[in-house]
Coordinates of C-alpha atoms in Angstrom, one line a residue:
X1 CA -35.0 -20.1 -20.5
X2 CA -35.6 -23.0 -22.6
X3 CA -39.4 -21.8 -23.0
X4 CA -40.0 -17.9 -21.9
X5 CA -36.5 -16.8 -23.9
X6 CA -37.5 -17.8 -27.9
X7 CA -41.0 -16.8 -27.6
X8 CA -39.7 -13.2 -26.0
X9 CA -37.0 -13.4 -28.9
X10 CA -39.6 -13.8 -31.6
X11 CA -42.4 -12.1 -30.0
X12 CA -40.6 -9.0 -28.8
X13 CA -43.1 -9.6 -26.0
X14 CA -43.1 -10.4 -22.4
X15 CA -44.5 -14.0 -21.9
X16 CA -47.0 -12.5 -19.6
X17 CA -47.8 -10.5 -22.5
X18 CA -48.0 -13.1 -25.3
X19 CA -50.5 -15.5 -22.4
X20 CA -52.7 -12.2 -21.8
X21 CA -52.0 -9.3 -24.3
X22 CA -54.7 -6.9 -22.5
X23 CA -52.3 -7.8 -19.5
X24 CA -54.2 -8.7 -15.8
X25 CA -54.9 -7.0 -12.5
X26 CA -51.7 -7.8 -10.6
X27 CA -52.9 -9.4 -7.4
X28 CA -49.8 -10.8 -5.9
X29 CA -46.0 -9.3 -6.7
X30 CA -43.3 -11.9 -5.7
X31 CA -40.2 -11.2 -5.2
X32 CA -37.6 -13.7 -5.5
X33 CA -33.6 -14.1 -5.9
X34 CA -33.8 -15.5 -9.8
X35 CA -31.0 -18.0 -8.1
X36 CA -33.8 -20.1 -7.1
X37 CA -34.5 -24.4 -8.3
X38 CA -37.3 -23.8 -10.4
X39 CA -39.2 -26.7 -8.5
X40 CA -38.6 -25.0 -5.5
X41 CA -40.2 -21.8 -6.3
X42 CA -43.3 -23.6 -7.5
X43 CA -43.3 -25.7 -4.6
X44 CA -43.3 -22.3 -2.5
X45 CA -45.9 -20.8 -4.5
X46 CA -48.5 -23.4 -4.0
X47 CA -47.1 -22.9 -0.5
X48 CA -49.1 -19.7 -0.3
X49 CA -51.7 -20.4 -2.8
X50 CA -52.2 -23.9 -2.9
X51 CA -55.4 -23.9 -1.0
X52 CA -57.2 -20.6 -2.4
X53 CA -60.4 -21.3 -4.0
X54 CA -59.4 -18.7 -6.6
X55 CA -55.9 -18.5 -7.7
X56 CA -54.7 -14.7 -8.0
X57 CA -52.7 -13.2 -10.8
X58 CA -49.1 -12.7 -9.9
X59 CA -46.1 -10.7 -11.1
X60 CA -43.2 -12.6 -11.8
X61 CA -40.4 -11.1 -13.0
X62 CA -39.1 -13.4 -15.2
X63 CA -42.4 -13.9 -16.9
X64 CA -43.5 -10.0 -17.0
X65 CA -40.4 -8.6 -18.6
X66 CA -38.9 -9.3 -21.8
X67 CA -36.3 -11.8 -21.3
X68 CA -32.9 -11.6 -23.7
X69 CA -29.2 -10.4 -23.3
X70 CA -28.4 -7.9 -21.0
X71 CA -29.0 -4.5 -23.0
X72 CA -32.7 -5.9 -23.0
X73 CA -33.3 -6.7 -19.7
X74 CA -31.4 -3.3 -18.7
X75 CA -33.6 -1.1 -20.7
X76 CA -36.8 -2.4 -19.1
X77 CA -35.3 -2.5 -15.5
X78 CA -34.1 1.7 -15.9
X79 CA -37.4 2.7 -16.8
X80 CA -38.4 5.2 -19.2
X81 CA -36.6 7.8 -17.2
X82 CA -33.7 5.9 -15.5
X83 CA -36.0 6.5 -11.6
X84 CA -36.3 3.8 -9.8
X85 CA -39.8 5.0 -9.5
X86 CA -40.4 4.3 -13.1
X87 CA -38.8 0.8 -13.7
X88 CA -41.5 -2.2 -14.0
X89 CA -40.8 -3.6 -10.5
X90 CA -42.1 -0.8 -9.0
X91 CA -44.8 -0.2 -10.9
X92 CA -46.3 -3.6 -10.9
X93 CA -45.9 -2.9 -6.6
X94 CA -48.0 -0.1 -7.0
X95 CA -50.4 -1.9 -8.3
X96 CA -49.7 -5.1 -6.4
X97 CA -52.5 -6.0 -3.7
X98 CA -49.8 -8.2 -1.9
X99 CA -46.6 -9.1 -1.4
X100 CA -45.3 -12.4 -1.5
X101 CA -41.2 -13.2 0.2
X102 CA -40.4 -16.7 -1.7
X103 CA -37.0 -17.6 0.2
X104 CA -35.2 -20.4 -1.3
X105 CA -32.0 -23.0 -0.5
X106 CA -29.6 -21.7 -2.4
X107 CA -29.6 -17.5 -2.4
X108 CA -30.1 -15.3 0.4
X109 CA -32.9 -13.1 -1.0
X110 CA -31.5 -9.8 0.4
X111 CA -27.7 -10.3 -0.5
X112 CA -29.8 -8.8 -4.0
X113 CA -30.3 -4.9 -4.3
X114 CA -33.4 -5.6 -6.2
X115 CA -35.1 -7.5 -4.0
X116 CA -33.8 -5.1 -1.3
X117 CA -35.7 -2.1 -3.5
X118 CA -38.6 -4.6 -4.1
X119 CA -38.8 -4.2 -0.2
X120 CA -38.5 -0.7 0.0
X121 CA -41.6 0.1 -2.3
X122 CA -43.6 -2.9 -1.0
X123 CA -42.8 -0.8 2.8
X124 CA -43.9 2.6 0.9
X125 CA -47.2 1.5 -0.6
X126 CA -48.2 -0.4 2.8
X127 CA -48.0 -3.7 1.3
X128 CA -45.7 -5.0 4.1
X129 CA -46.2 -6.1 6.8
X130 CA -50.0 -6.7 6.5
X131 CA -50.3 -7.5 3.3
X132 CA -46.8 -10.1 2.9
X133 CA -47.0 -13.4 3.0
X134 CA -43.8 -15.5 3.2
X135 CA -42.5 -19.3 1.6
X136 CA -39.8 -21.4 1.2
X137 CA -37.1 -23.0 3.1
X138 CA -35.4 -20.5 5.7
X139 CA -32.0 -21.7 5.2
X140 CA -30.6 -18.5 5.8
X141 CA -32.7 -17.3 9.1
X142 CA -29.5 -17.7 10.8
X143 CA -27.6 -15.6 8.8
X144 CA -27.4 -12.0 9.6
X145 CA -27.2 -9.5 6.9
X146 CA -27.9 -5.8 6.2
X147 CA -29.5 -4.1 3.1
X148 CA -26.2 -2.4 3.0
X149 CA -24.6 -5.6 2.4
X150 CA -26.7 -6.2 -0.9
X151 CA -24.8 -6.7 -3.9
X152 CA -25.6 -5.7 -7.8
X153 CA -24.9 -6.6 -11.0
X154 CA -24.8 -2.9 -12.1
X155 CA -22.9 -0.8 -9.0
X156 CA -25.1 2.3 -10.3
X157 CA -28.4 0.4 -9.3
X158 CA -26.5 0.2 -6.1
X159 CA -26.0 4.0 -5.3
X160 CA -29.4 5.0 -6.9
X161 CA -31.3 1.8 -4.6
X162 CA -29.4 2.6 -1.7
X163 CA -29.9 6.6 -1.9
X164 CA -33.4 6.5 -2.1
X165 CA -33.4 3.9 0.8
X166 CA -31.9 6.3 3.1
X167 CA -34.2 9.0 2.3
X168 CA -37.5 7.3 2.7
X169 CA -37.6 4.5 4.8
X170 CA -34.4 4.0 6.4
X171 CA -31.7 0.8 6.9
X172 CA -33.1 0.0 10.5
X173 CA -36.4 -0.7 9.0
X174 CA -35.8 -2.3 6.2
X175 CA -32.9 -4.6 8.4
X176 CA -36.0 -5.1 10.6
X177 CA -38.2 -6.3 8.1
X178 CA -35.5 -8.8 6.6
X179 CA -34.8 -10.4 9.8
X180 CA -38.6 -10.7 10.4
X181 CA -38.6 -12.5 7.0
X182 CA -35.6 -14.5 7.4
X183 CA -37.2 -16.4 9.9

């Protein structure tokens, strides 16, 4: 916050967006709980990409949006037309050419609506199970929780996540999928 939040501030830009303003082919999306040591999510990152000759271009939340106060973070999050379909995590998935799960110590990734709608879209555009790759410390693989369990900061995201969950690809999937990643 220290770094990314005064050059969003004075920028008005993404840092993603002030490092590469024609933006980059998105070749990894990683999901992640935001709760996460910063160390650690490094450390789980070279985890996965530590020994590719080239190193891929990834989507990181915290790095593609604009980061500020709430009312500017919820903006970019609803989308242009409040769909889940149109807020950026989905659209960078679409794009995505693979999925990375970085678990960490302290959060369970999927006690998190978003990450559990990060999931759903990364299911619906075939990017899991063949194209996922999972780090980080499994602190929580004996932990059993549903996607039903998730919590939000906004109880709206909740419904709308939750909803369109139910209609595509279903809780047993998606519970099935988490406990895969879990370990």
């Amino acid at each position: 916050t220290d770094i990314v939040e005064p050059i969003c501030r004075e920028t008005k830009k993404s840092y993603a967006q002030t490092q590469n303003p024609r933006g980059l082919k998105i070749q990894a999306f990683i999901t992640h709980s935001w709760d996460e040591n910063f160390k650690e999510l490094v450390k789980s990152l070279k985890e996965v990409f530590g020994s590719s000759f080239h190193k891929p271009n990834l989507w990181i939340c915290a790095f593609a949006l604009i980061q500020g106060d709430y009312d500017t973070i919820k903006k970019q999050v609803e989308g242009g037309d409040n769909s889940l379909e149109a807020s950026p995590f989905v659209l960078a998935l679409q794009k995505a050419e693979s999925f990375v799960v970085l678990r960490n110590s302290n959060t369970n990734l999927y006690s998190r609506i978003w990450c559990v709608c990060e999931l759903v879209f990364a299911i619906r555009f075939k990017l899991v199970p063949n194209k996922t790759m999972i780090a980080g410390p499994n602190t929580f693989s004996n932990e059993k929780i549903s996607c039903t369990d998730a919590g939000a900061f906004n109880p709206k995201d909740k419904v709308k996540i939750m909803d369109y969950l139910s209609r595509t690809v279903g809780v047993d999937k998606v519970n099935g999928m988490i406990e895969g990643f879990q370990k």
